[in-house]
Tab-separated table of C-alpha atoms and ligand atoms in Angstrom:
chain	number	residue	atom	x	y	z
A	1	MET	CA	146.516	82.673	91.073
A	2	LYS	CA	144.894	86.087	91.417
A	3	LYS	CA	141.132	85.852	91.939
A	4	VAL	CA	138.724	88.644	91.024
A	5	ILE	CA	135.074	88.830	92.015
A	6	THR	CA	132.245	91.029	90.733
A	7	TYR	CA	128.483	91.170	91.257
A	8	GLY	CA	125.411	92.300	89.398
A	9	THR	CA	121.905	91.489	88.281
A	10	PHE	CA	123.003	91.271	84.634
A	11	ASP	CA	119.455	91.568	83.385
A	12	LEU	CA	119.095	91.797	79.583
A	13	LEU	CA	122.880	91.529	79.251
A	14	HIS	CA	124.300	94.514	77.357
A	15	HIS	CA	127.699	95.769	76.176
A	16	GLY	CA	128.140	97.754	79.441
A	17	HIS	CA	128.059	94.447	81.332
A	18	VAL	CA	130.438	92.756	78.892
A	19	SER	CA	132.914	95.628	79.065
A	20	LEU	CA	132.832	95.499	82.858
A	21	LEU	CA	133.407	91.735	82.885
A	22	GLN	CA	136.316	92.071	80.439
A	23	ARG	CA	138.016	94.713	82.563
A	24	ALA	CA	137.340	92.800	85.780
A	25	ARG	CA	138.807	89.632	84.204
A	26	ALA	CA	141.932	91.588	83.199
A	27	LEU	CA	142.575	92.453	86.858
A	28	GLY	CA	143.531	88.844	87.623
A	29	ASP	CA	143.622	85.244	86.376
A	30	TYR	CA	140.267	83.936	87.551
A	31	LEU	CA	136.907	85.737	87.517
A	32	ILE	CA	134.026	84.867	89.822
A	33	VAL	CA	130.715	86.515	88.944
A	34	GLY	CA	127.978	86.810	91.554
A	35	VAL	CA	124.519	86.999	89.986
A	36	THR	CA	121.700	88.226	92.226
A	37	SER	CA	118.877	85.828	93.013
A	38	GLU	CA	115.257	86.798	92.325
A	39	ASN	CA	114.494	86.960	96.025
A	40	TYR	CA	117.467	89.150	96.792
A	41	ASP	CA	116.540	91.572	94.026
A	42	LYS	CA	112.985	91.777	95.336
A	43	GLU	CA	114.273	92.242	98.853
A	44	ARG	CA	116.357	95.230	97.810
A	45	GLY	CA	113.388	96.751	96.002
A	46	LYS	CA	114.400	95.789	92.449
A	47	LEU	CA	111.036	94.551	91.228
A	48	ASN	CA	111.425	95.064	87.535
A	49	VAL	CA	114.029	92.462	86.558
A	50	LYS	CA	112.916	90.821	83.315
A	51	LYS	CA	114.950	87.637	83.072
A	52	SER	CA	114.978	84.738	85.490
A	53	LEU	CA	118.083	83.862	87.494
A	54	ALA	CA	118.712	80.867	85.219
A	55	GLU	CA	118.554	83.038	82.098
A	56	ARG	CA	120.829	85.695	83.568
A	57	VAL	CA	123.376	83.075	84.638
A	58	ALA	CA	123.263	81.553	81.131
A	59	ASP	CA	123.832	85.011	79.592
A	60	VAL	CA	126.882	85.673	81.769
A	61	LEU	CA	128.238	82.179	81.012
A	62	ALA	CA	127.795	82.780	77.282
A	63	THR	CA	130.210	85.743	77.420
A	64	GLY	CA	132.959	83.203	78.168
A	65	LEU	CA	134.433	85.703	80.637
A	66	ALA	CA	133.419	84.078	83.923
A	67	ASP	CA	135.448	81.200	85.336
A	68	GLU	CA	132.868	80.618	88.032
A	69	ILE	CA	129.348	81.860	88.706
A	70	ILE	CA	127.806	82.100	92.145
A	71	VAL	CA	124.401	83.329	93.259
A	72	GLU	CA	124.128	86.343	95.545
A	73	GLU	CA	121.264	85.724	97.937
A	74	TYR	CA	121.640	87.978	100.940
A	75	GLU	CA	123.025	91.244	102.199
A	76	GLY	CA	126.504	90.805	103.639
A	77	GLN	CA	127.231	87.777	101.461
A	78	LYS	CA	130.133	89.536	99.716
A	79	ILE	CA	132.340	89.269	102.808
A	80	ASP	CA	131.576	85.549	103.107
A	81	ASP	CA	132.298	84.974	99.414
A	82	ILE	CA	135.568	86.902	99.475
A	83	ARG	CA	136.787	84.879	102.442
A	84	ARG	CA	135.538	81.528	101.189
A	85	HIS	CA	136.966	81.927	97.701
A	86	GLU	CA	140.155	83.690	98.887
A	87	VAL	CA	139.494	86.575	96.544
A	88	ASP	CA	142.231	89.172	95.853
A	89	VAL	CA	140.250	91.851	94.009
A	90	PHE	CA	136.641	93.020	94.268
A	91	ALA	CA	135.615	94.937	91.122
A	92	ILE	CA	132.394	96.824	90.488
A	93	GLY	CA	131.105	99.642	88.273
A	94	SER	CA	131.677	103.286	89.166
A	95	ASP	CA	127.967	103.785	89.949
A	96	TRP	CA	128.857	102.119	93.256
A	97	ILE	CA	131.858	104.336	94.018
A	98	ASP	CA	132.799	104.281	97.733
A	99	LYS	CA	129.839	102.012	98.569
A	100	PHE	CA	132.088	98.972	98.968
A	101	ASN	CA	135.059	100.550	100.744
A	102	TYR	CA	134.232	98.362	103.724
A	103	LEU	CA	135.529	95.403	101.711
A	104	LYS	CA	139.050	96.907	101.709
A	105	GLU	CA	139.557	95.064	104.982
A	106	TYR	CA	139.371	91.788	103.046
A	107	CYS	CA	140.779	92.479	99.548
A	108	ARG	CA	141.617	95.186	97.019
A	109	VAL	CA	138.553	97.147	95.884
A	110	VAL	CA	138.477	98.531	92.328
A	111	TYR	CA	135.742	100.764	90.857
A	112	LEU	CA	135.676	100.424	87.077
A	113	GLU	CA	134.269	103.203	84.992
A	114	ARG	CA	130.715	102.476	83.963
A	115	THR	CA	129.905	102.442	80.244
A	116	LYS	CA	127.895	105.518	79.385
A	117	ASN	CA	124.371	105.580	77.986
A	118	ILE	CA	123.412	101.980	78.551
A	119	SER	CA	121.720	100.137	81.405
A	120	SER	CA	119.262	97.305	81.892
A	121	THR	CA	116.736	99.887	83.042
A	122	MET	CA	117.061	101.757	79.728
A	123	ILE	CA	116.533	98.572	77.721
A	124	ARG	CA	113.607	97.546	79.900
A	125	ASP	CA	111.957	100.933	79.531
A	126	ALA	CA	112.488	100.956	75.778
A	127	SER	CA	111.043	97.451	75.369
A	128	LEU	CA	108.217	97.956	77.805
A	129	ARG	CA	104.973	99.430	76.707
A	130	VAL	CA	104.000	101.822	79.466
A	131	ILE	CA	100.506	100.891	80.594
A	132	SER	CA	98.250	103.860	81.061
A	133	LEU	CA	96.199	103.110	84.166
A	134	GLY	CA	93.058	104.816	85.402
A	135	ILE	CA	91.645	104.607	88.914
A	136	ILE	CA	87.960	104.163	89.616
A	137	GLY	CA	87.302	105.707	93.017
A	138	SER	CA	89.302	108.220	94.976
A	139	GLY	CA	89.108	107.080	98.581
A	140	ARG	CA	91.781	106.018	101.054
A	141	VAL	CA	93.206	103.005	99.270
A	142	ALA	CA	93.300	104.900	95.951
A	143	ASN	CA	95.293	107.616	97.716
A	144	ARG	CA	97.800	105.043	98.911
A	145	PHE	CA	97.917	103.371	95.507
A	146	VAL	CA	99.277	106.316	93.498
A	147	PRO	CA	102.528	106.775	95.477
A	148	GLU	CA	103.026	102.980	95.484
A	149	SER	CA	102.687	102.887	91.691
A	150	LYS	CA	105.876	104.972	91.397
A	151	TYR	CA	107.889	101.941	92.503
A	152	VAL	CA	106.657	99.823	89.608
A	153	SER	CA	108.058	100.374	86.148
A	154	GLY	CA	105.963	100.141	83.009
A	155	VAL	CA	102.854	101.753	84.430
A	156	ASP	CA	101.640	105.312	84.554
A	157	VAL	CA	98.608	106.383	86.574
A	158	ALA	CA	96.987	108.738	84.098
A	159	GLY	CA	93.649	109.705	85.584
A	160	VAL	CA	90.730	109.077	87.859
A	161	TYR	CA	86.994	108.501	87.605
A	162	ASN	CA	84.514	109.341	90.333
A	163	PRO	CA	80.800	109.969	89.729
A	164	ARG	CA	81.278	113.018	91.929
A	165	GLU	CA	83.251	115.353	89.688
A	166	GLU	CA	84.671	117.447	92.558
A	167	SER	CA	86.123	114.359	94.296
A	168	ALA	CA	87.747	113.267	91.054
A	169	THR	CA	89.214	116.716	90.434
A	170	ALA	CA	90.581	117.013	93.974
A	171	PHE	CA	92.217	113.571	93.610
A	172	ARG	CA	93.702	114.492	90.226
A	173	ASP	CA	95.193	117.679	91.672
A	174	ARG	CA	96.532	115.997	94.804
A	175	HIS	CA	98.373	113.357	92.786
A	176	GLU	CA	99.165	115.501	89.731
A	177	LEU	CA	97.354	113.160	87.323
A	178	ARG	CA	96.496	114.151	83.772
A	179	PHE	CA	92.718	113.883	83.945
A	180	ALA	CA	89.684	113.538	86.202
A	181	THR	CA	86.202	112.747	84.989
A	182	SER	CA	82.732	111.761	86.141
A	183	ASP	CA	81.955	110.173	82.775
A	184	LEU	CA	82.784	106.450	82.908
A	185	ASP	CA	82.749	105.837	79.127
A	186	HIS	CA	85.025	108.788	78.541
A	187	PHE	CA	87.326	107.567	81.345
A	188	LEU	CA	87.544	104.084	79.794
A	189	SER	CA	88.376	105.530	76.380
A	190	LEU	CA	91.465	107.244	77.798
A	191	ILE	CA	93.315	104.324	79.411
A	192	ASP	CA	94.617	100.746	78.868
A	193	ALA	CA	93.888	99.331	82.298
A	194	VAL	CA	91.827	100.047	85.386
A	195	TYR	CA	92.374	99.846	89.118
A	196	VAL	CA	88.959	99.493	90.753
A	197	ALA	CA	88.917	101.098	94.206
A	198	SER	CA	85.256	102.082	94.370
A	199	PRO	CA	82.909	101.106	97.258
A	200	HIS	CA	82.461	97.319	97.483
A	201	PRO	CA	78.928	97.095	96.046
A	202	ALA	CA	80.067	98.965	92.920
A	203	HIS	CA	82.995	96.648	92.118
A	204	ALA	CA	81.055	94.173	89.985
A	205	GLU	CA	79.553	96.837	87.739
A	206	HIS	CA	82.829	98.729	87.358
A	207	VAL	CA	84.802	95.575	86.577
A	208	ARG	CA	82.184	94.478	84.029
A	209	GLU	CA	82.139	97.869	82.297
A	210	ALA	CA	85.928	97.968	82.132
A	211	LEU	CA	86.192	94.423	80.734
A	212	LEU	CA	83.480	95.112	78.158
A	213	ALA	CA	85.491	98.147	77.083
A	214	GLY	CA	88.499	95.846	76.568
A	215	LYS	CA	90.508	97.025	79.606
A	216	HIS	CA	92.626	94.919	81.952
A	217	VAL	CA	91.426	95.162	85.542
A	218	LEU	CA	93.046	95.132	88.954
A	219	CYS	CA	90.203	95.158	91.500
A	220	GLU	CA	90.460	95.870	95.216
A	221	LYS	CA	89.325	93.251	97.677
A	222	PRO	CA	86.694	92.060	98.388
A	223	PHE	CA	86.525	91.467	94.641
A	224	VAL	CA	82.733	91.044	94.451
A	225	LEU	CA	80.082	89.967	96.919
A	226	THR	CA	78.824	86.763	95.280
A	227	ALA	CA	80.567	83.712	93.823
A	228	SER	CA	78.400	83.715	90.706
A	229	GLU	CA	79.326	87.298	89.886
A	230	ALA	CA	82.996	86.515	90.480
A	231	ALA	CA	82.787	83.493	88.145
A	232	GLU	CA	80.927	85.495	85.496
A	233	LEU	CA	83.556	88.274	85.539
A	234	TYR	CA	86.547	85.897	85.375
A	235	HIS	CA	84.818	84.143	82.482
A	236	LEU	CA	84.286	87.468	80.708
A	237	ALA	CA	87.956	88.369	81.193
A	238	ALA	CA	89.070	84.959	79.904
A	239	THR	CA	86.937	85.121	76.761
A	240	ARG	CA	88.430	88.531	75.978
A	241	ARG	CA	92.010	87.532	76.898
A	242	LEU	CA	92.107	90.286	79.509
A	243	VAL	CA	93.882	90.259	82.841
A	244	LEU	CA	91.572	90.379	85.841
A	245	LEU	CA	93.277	90.293	89.216
A	246	GLU	CA	91.965	90.681	92.745
A	247	ALA	CA	94.222	93.108	94.582
A	248	LEU	CA	94.735	91.186	97.805
A	249	LYS	CA	98.199	92.437	98.705
A	250	THR	CA	99.181	89.546	100.984
A	251	ALA	CA	98.906	87.056	98.127
A	252	TYR	CA	101.562	88.925	96.147
A	253	CYS	CA	104.112	89.866	98.808
A	254	PRO	CA	107.443	87.976	98.858
A	255	GLY	CA	107.146	86.684	102.428
A	256	PHE	CA	103.701	85.146	102.063
A	257	LYS	CA	104.560	83.613	98.683
A	258	HIS	CA	107.584	81.913	100.208
A	259	LEU	CA	105.548	80.737	103.200
A	260	VAL	CA	103.100	79.096	100.776
A	261	ASN	CA	105.904	77.350	98.898
A	262	LEU	CA	107.575	76.099	102.081
A	263	VAL	CA	104.380	74.792	103.654
A	264	LYS	CA	103.290	73.190	100.375
A	265	SER	CA	106.702	71.507	100.194
A	266	GLY	CA	105.923	69.741	103.460
A	267	ALA	CA	107.996	71.875	105.845
A	268	ILE	CA	105.507	71.292	108.697
A	269	GLY	CA	104.048	68.028	107.430
A	270	GLN	CA	100.355	67.758	106.599
A	271	VAL	CA	98.378	70.892	107.471
A	272	LYS	CA	95.589	70.037	109.921
A	273	ASP	CA	94.514	73.400	111.291
A	274	ILE	CA	94.834	77.109	110.566
A	275	SER	CA	94.057	80.038	112.773
A	276	ALA	CA	94.160	83.543	111.289
A	277	SER	CA	93.079	86.849	112.820
A	278	PHE	CA	92.848	90.363	111.488
A	279	THR	CA	91.213	93.124	113.503
A	280	LYS	CA	91.323	96.874	112.963
A	281	LEU	CA	89.488	99.176	115.357
A	282	VAL	CA	87.671	101.981	113.565
A	283	GLU	CA	86.058	105.010	115.131
A	284	GLY	CA	82.857	106.886	114.356
A	285	ARG	CA	80.777	105.718	111.409
A	286	PRO	CA	83.318	105.252	108.624
A	287	ARG	CA	82.613	103.551	105.297
A	288	GLU	CA	83.801	100.273	106.848
A	289	LEU	CA	80.739	100.238	109.099
A	290	SER	CA	78.187	101.378	106.560
A	291	GLY	CA	75.617	98.700	105.819
A	292	GLN	CA	74.745	100.416	102.547
A	293	GLN	CA	78.340	100.123	101.407
A	294	ALA	CA	78.496	96.445	102.375
A	295	GLY	CA	80.673	97.289	105.363
A	296	GLY	CA	81.454	94.987	108.269
A	297	SER	CA	84.340	92.879	109.486
A	298	VAL	CA	83.855	90.004	107.052
A	299	THR	CA	83.566	92.095	103.910
A	300	GLU	CA	86.367	94.428	105.011
A	301	LEU	CA	88.875	91.934	106.351
A	302	GLY	CA	87.572	88.476	105.417
A	303	SER	CA	89.539	88.326	102.163
A	304	TYR	CA	92.755	88.298	104.198
A	305	ALA	CA	91.488	85.883	106.817
A	306	PHE	CA	90.206	83.397	104.200
A	307	LEU	CA	93.423	83.435	102.191
A	308	PRO	CA	95.460	80.974	104.336
A	309	ALA	CA	92.558	78.475	104.407
A	310	ILE	CA	92.120	78.689	100.648
A	311	LYS	CA	95.871	78.521	99.968
A	312	PHE	CA	96.798	75.710	102.327
A	313	LEU	CA	93.610	73.639	102.497
A	314	GLY	CA	92.076	74.321	99.100
A	315	LEU	CA	88.669	75.127	97.702
A	316	ASP	CA	86.697	72.068	98.786
A	317	TYR	CA	85.545	72.864	102.304
A	318	HIS	CA	82.260	71.227	103.211
A	319	ARG	CA	80.921	73.739	105.731
A	320	VAL	CA	81.509	77.217	107.021
A	321	SER	CA	79.906	78.692	110.141
A	322	PHE	CA	80.084	82.073	111.811
A	323	HIS	CA	79.599	83.655	115.238
A	324	SER	CA	78.967	87.359	114.834
A	325	TRP	CA	78.550	90.391	117.031
A	326	CYS	CA	76.627	93.030	115.069
A	327	ASP	CA	75.589	96.636	115.633
A	328	ASN	CA	71.979	97.915	115.491
A	329	GLU	CA	72.088	98.059	111.701
A	330	GLY	CA	73.232	94.457	111.449
A	331	VAL	CA	76.812	95.332	110.469
A	332	ASP	CA	79.221	92.822	112.016
A	333	LEU	CA	81.745	94.386	114.378
A	334	PHE	CA	83.362	91.049	115.097
A	335	THR	CA	83.058	87.631	113.512
A	336	ARG	CA	84.629	84.354	114.419
A	337	GLY	CA	84.327	81.615	111.824
A	338	LEU	CA	85.151	78.004	111.216
A	339	ILE	CA	85.783	76.519	107.785
A	340	GLU	CA	85.578	72.730	107.882
A	341	TYR	CA	87.435	70.566	105.379
A	342	PRO	CA	87.236	66.767	105.181
A	343	SER	CA	90.576	66.399	106.965
A	344	ALA	CA	91.366	69.805	108.454
A	345	THR	CA	89.868	72.946	109.940
A	346	ALA	CA	90.521	76.667	109.570
A	347	SER	CA	89.287	79.227	112.051
A	348	PHE	CA	89.454	82.968	111.728
A	349	LYS	CA	88.592	86.131	113.625
A	350	VAL	CA	87.945	89.489	112.002
A	351	GLY	CA	86.879	92.642	113.797
A	352	LEU	CA	86.327	96.353	113.365
A	353	GLY	CA	84.987	96.801	116.897
A	354	VAL	CA	87.050	94.182	118.751
A	355	LYS	CA	90.807	93.957	118.973
A	356	THR	CA	92.795	90.767	119.169
A	357	GLU	CA	96.245	89.430	118.324
A	358	GLY	CA	96.693	89.537	114.539
A	359	SER	CA	98.705	86.390	114.060
A	360	LEU	CA	98.557	83.369	111.789
A	361	VAL	CA	99.278	79.830	112.967
A	362	ILE	CA	99.380	76.916	110.541
A	363	SER	CA	99.483	73.619	112.402
A	364	GLY	CA	100.920	70.536	110.769
A	365	THR	CA	101.809	66.969	111.620
A	366	ARG	CA	105.534	67.821	111.935
A	367	GLY	CA	105.389	71.322	113.392
A	368	TYR	CA	103.704	74.670	112.945
A	369	ALA	CA	104.273	77.964	111.200
A	370	TYR	CA	103.861	81.048	113.339
A	371	VAL	CA	103.473	84.399	111.576
A	372	PRO	CA	103.248	87.261	114.076
A	373	ALA	CA	101.054	90.322	113.610
A	374	PRO	CA	100.634	91.792	111.131
A	375	TRP	CA	100.837	88.446	109.321
A	376	TRP	CA	99.074	89.933	106.257
A	377	LYS	CA	102.184	92.075	105.681
A	378	THR	CA	104.400	89.022	105.921
A	379	GLU	CA	107.858	90.192	106.954
A	380	TYR	CA	108.764	87.386	109.290
A	381	PHE	CA	107.717	83.873	110.254
A	382	GLU	CA	108.991	80.912	112.201
A	383	PHE	CA	108.699	77.166	111.827
A	384	ARG	CA	108.508	75.568	115.256
A	385	ARG	CA	108.671	71.899	116.222
A	386	GLU	CA	108.309	69.687	119.273
A	387	ASN	CA	111.891	70.447	120.245
A	388	LEU	CA	111.673	74.078	121.379
A	389	ASN	CA	115.219	74.748	120.194
A	390	ASP	CA	114.410	73.631	116.683
A	391	VAL	CA	113.120	76.953	115.348
A	392	LYS	CA	113.684	78.192	111.812
A	393	LYS	CA	113.283	81.933	111.273
A	394	TYR	CA	112.593	83.630	107.959
A	395	PHE	CA	112.800	87.379	107.233
A	396	TYR	CA	111.459	89.304	104.244
A	397	LYS	CA	110.941	92.808	103.027
A	398	PHE	CA	107.485	94.292	102.835
A	399	ASP	CA	107.985	97.728	101.370
A	400	GLY	CA	105.644	100.660	101.867
A	401	ASP	CA	101.965	99.810	101.858
A	402	GLY	CA	102.672	96.647	99.886
A	403	LEU	CA	100.390	97.601	96.987
A	404	ARG	CA	103.432	97.686	94.682
A	405	TYR	CA	103.628	93.866	94.706
A	406	GLU	CA	100.151	93.323	93.275
A	407	LEU	CA	100.641	96.115	90.747
A	408	ASP	CA	103.988	94.667	89.708
A	409	GLU	CA	102.363	91.274	89.060
A	410	PHE	CA	99.503	92.950	87.197
A	411	VAL	CA	101.927	94.799	84.889
A	412	ARG	CA	103.856	91.583	84.226
A	413	LEU	CA	100.652	89.766	83.270
A	414	VAL	CA	99.419	92.567	81.023
A	415	ASN	CA	102.770	92.525	79.203
A	416	ASP	CA	102.890	88.747	78.817
A	417	GLU	CA	100.153	87.730	76.416
A	418	ASN	CA	100.665	84.054	77.248
A	419	ARG	CA	99.866	84.511	80.921
A	420	ARG	CA	96.517	85.904	82.007
A	421	HIS	CA	96.437	84.521	85.557
A	422	PHE	CA	98.660	84.742	88.578
A	423	CYS	CA	99.288	81.187	89.727
A	424	MET	CA	99.653	82.183	93.408
A	425	PHE	CA	96.129	83.620	93.552
A	426	SER	CA	93.986	82.061	90.874
A	427	PRO	CA	90.482	82.994	89.704
A	428	ALA	CA	89.175	79.827	91.417
A	429	GLU	CA	90.712	80.962	94.724
A	430	SER	CA	89.274	84.434	94.365
A	431	ILE	CA	85.839	82.944	93.557
A	432	ALA	CA	86.097	80.759	96.685
A	433	ALA	CA	86.762	83.885	98.778
A	434	ALA	CA	83.697	85.557	97.225
A	435	ARG	CA	81.633	82.458	98.074
A	436	LEU	CA	82.629	82.713	101.741
A	437	VAL	CA	81.659	86.407	101.825
A	438	GLU	CA	78.368	85.559	100.121
A	439	THR	CA	77.522	82.768	102.570
A	440	PHE	CA	78.088	85.149	105.449
A	441	ARG	CA	76.047	87.948	103.889
A	442	GLU	CA	73.164	85.557	103.339
A	443	GLY	CA	73.209	84.886	107.088
A	444	LYS	CA	73.733	81.164	106.585
A	445	ASN	CA	75.175	79.126	109.482
A	446	THR	CA	75.505	82.261	111.556
A	447	THR	CA	75.000	82.522	115.304
A	448	LYS	CA	74.536	86.042	116.637
A	449	ILE	CA	76.465	87.080	119.772
A	450	HIS	CA	74.918	89.883	121.828
B	501	LIG	N1	127.655	98.296	84.499
B	501	LIG	C1	128.568	99.056	83.751
B	501	LIG	N2	128.111	99.875	82.766
B	501	LIG	C2	126.790	99.985	82.508
B	501	LIG	C3	125.850	99.210	83.241
B	501	LIG	C4	126.332	98.368	84.242
B	501	LIG	O1	129.771	98.996	83.971
B	501	LIG	N3	126.396	100.799	81.570
B	501	LIG	C5	128.145	97.466	85.579
B	501	LIG	C6	127.590	97.853	86.941
B	501	LIG	O2	128.306	98.935	87.484
B	501	LIG	C7	127.824	96.568	87.724
B	501	LIG	C8	127.595	95.488	86.654
B	501	LIG	O3	127.726	96.134	85.391
B	501	LIG	O4	129.167	96.509	88.142
B	501	LIG	C9	126.242	94.841	86.794
B	501	LIG	O5	125.289	95.888	86.863
B	501	LIG	P1	123.709	95.756	86.849
B	501	LIG	O6	123.167	96.457	88.000
B	501	LIG	O7	123.349	94.338	86.643
B	501	LIG	O8	123.413	96.551	85.470
B	501	LIG	P2	122.576	97.853	85.153
B	501	LIG	O9	122.502	97.961	83.658
B	501	LIG	O10	123.150	99.046	85.882
B	501	LIG	O11	121.165	97.459	85.728
B	501	LIG	P3	119.912	98.352	86.239
B	501	LIG	O12	119.631	99.358	85.159
B	501	LIG	O13	118.831	97.340	86.454
B	501	LIG	O14	120.359	98.991	87.535
């Protein structure tokens, strides 16, 4: 029996796929089709796949052309598959010409001519409404956001608002956007959705204005500075069926999401303690250290540091306390905190004027998860147990600045009228993070270090 194997994402199955499968089938007696897993697609930067793995497998099965379907989960798997299944022919479309010559060592390699004028990308683009997005603010993160947006399909950064006209214009020119304005109402009339990247104290007002104008909102962290404002804004978004998402990149990146799922599935037993640190030394008097702009270690970096506690231990802590080293203006340059839960604790360190190891350790009754620095760009983690040799290692991709992951989720939500929230970082979790920031800013349970 002559076995043929082929691979693909097979998203939104089209006649190009069917023609390829027919011709691949004709090269032998038995066709194995490898369909890429969601994780593998994300890992190789394909963020825009519409259908789930189960749906794509069902679509390929329905063609009646595949004798066997396997899932492609990792780079290098093709060699393993070809050996394991004793494959005679590897077939793939001509868009991959010469890319798989290395497989000639294991079987015959055939490049089949690709069907012209059709691709999943074309169908996706045709079916996808392109969201016109405007940016409020034109500082550092906004500058990083525009290039990242190019990796996400279905969204177009159209323009920018800044109350200072010349800043807006310079930003528009730098990123070749269509418009720049210092008139907020005019700005809101020109776009479908907003990315709020203004100074922290302005977030609440900008988010409110955008929601009242009927726009979906992606807002930089820290979302807002009080829990009641956060709750009010999520309520406003819900009543208007608008998407409101806090742009905390860690919550959306593939590595951290998988860490959450593994730990929640009991991989290290019951979580009893968490220790998370994030420090970033800054020089001079940047915005991060401006009291007027709500600067300081907790407001700048706390959203990251609180995330593991909120994700793994929940919202119902009974006490939080802080030890802070502040400058003359009362801006915290370093804060160490403890969040106490009924049956667990979470400690964190954040600093703009102190440097420490930026790792995350989640301690459980059966072992612990160790995520090395920078854990907030989760590319790698280990599960360790009593037996030092029993270590499980996990690797992920974290592309670019990582802002593409939150934007990708935002676009998906905007396009799916039935889903207004992202289950991995819910409004309640974002409100809990705002409450922690608020408690700190009120000076509650805080000991000053000199
Ligand atoms: N294919 C083809 N003709 C097309 C489109 C795809 O022969 N018009 C082939 C590809 O070469 C590959 C297989 O079908 O061998 C699966 O390709 P896949 O990447 O899933 O399809 P695309 O439509 O190219 O997807 P995308 O636009 O997301 O890259």
